Short mmCIF file of C-alpha atoms in Angstrom, two decimals:
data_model
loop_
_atom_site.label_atom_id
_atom_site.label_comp_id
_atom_site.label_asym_id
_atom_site.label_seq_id
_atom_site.Cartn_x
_atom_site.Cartn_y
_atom_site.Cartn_z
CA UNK A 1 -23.69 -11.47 -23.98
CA UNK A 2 -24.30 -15.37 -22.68
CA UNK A 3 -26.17 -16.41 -19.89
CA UNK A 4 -25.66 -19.66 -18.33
CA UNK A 5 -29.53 -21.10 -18.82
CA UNK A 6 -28.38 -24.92 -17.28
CA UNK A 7 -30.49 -24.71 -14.53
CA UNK A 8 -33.46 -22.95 -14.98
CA UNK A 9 -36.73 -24.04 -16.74
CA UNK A 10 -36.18 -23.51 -20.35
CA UNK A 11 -39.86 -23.53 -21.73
CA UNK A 12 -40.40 -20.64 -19.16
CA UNK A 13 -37.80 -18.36 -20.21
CA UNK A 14 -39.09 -19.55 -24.32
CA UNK A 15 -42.33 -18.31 -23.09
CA UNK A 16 -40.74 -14.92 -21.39
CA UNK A 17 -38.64 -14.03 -24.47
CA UNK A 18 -41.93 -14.95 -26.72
CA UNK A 19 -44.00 -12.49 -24.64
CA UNK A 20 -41.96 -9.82 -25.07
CA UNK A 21 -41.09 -10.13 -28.71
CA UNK A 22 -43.38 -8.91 -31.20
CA UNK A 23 -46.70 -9.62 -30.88
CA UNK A 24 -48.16 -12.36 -32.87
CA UNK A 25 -50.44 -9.70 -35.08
CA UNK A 26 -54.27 -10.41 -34.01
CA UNK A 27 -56.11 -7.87 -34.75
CA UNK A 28 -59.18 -6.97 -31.49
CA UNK A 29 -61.75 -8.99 -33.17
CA UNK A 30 -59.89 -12.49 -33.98
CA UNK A 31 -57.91 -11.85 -30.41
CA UNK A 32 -61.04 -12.06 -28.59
CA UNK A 33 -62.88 -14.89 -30.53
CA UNK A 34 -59.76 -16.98 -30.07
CA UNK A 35 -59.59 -16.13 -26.35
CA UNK A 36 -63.32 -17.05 -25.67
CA UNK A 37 -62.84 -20.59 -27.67
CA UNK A 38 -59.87 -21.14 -25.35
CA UNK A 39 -57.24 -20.87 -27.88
CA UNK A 40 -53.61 -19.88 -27.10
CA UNK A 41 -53.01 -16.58 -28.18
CA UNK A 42 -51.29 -14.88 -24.71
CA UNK A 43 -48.20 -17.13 -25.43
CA UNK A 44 -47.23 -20.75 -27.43
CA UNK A 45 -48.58 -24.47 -26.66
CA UNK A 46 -46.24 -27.20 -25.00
CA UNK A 47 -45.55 -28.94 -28.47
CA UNK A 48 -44.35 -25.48 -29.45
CA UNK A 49 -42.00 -25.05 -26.91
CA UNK A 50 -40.49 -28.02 -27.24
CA UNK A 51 -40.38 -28.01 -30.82
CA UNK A 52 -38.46 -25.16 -30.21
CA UNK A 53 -36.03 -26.60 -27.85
CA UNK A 54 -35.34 -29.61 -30.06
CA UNK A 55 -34.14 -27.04 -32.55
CA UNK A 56 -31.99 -25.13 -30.06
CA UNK A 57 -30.46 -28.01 -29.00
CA UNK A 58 -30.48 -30.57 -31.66
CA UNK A 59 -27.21 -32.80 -31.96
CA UNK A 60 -27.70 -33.28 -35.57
CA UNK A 61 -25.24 -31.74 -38.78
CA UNK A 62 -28.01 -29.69 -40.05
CA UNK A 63 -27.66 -26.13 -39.19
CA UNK A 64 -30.32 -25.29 -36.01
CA UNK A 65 -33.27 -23.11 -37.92
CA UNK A 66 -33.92 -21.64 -34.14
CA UNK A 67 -31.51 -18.76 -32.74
CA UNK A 68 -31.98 -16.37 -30.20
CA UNK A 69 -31.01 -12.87 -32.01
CA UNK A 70 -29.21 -10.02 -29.43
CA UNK A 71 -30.92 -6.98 -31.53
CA UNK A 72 -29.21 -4.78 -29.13
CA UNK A 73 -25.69 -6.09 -29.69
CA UNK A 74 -26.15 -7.81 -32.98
CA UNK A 75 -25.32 -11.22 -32.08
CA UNK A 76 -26.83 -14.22 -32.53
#
């Protein structure tokens, strides 16, 4: 399946898929100390996101290390 992503804002649909993949693996404890010191741990930073959108859309001959995996359909 492809979706045409050209004109939407692509560190909020990062963000959307992140938040409903698996979850990053905190237990309680370390989930709430990092909340109350203000750390990220609902979702990723800015220089995540577009780390990750340099990889998805690098121009480079290096295979991209960054996919987006279809687990339903198989595809990547």
């Amino acid at each position: 399946m492809e979706f045409d992503i050209t004109d939407i804002d692509k560190k909020l649909l990062i963000r959307t898929l992140l938040a409903h993949s698996e979850p990053i693996g905190l237990g309680k404890a370390e989930y709430n100390t990092r909340k109350s010191h203000r750390e990220i741990v609902d979702g990723i930073s800015d220089q995540e996101c577009d780390y990750l959108l340099s990889e998805f859309n690098h121009s480079s001959e290096k295979p991209s290390t960054f996919g987006i995996l279809d687990y339903h359909m198989g595809n990547r």
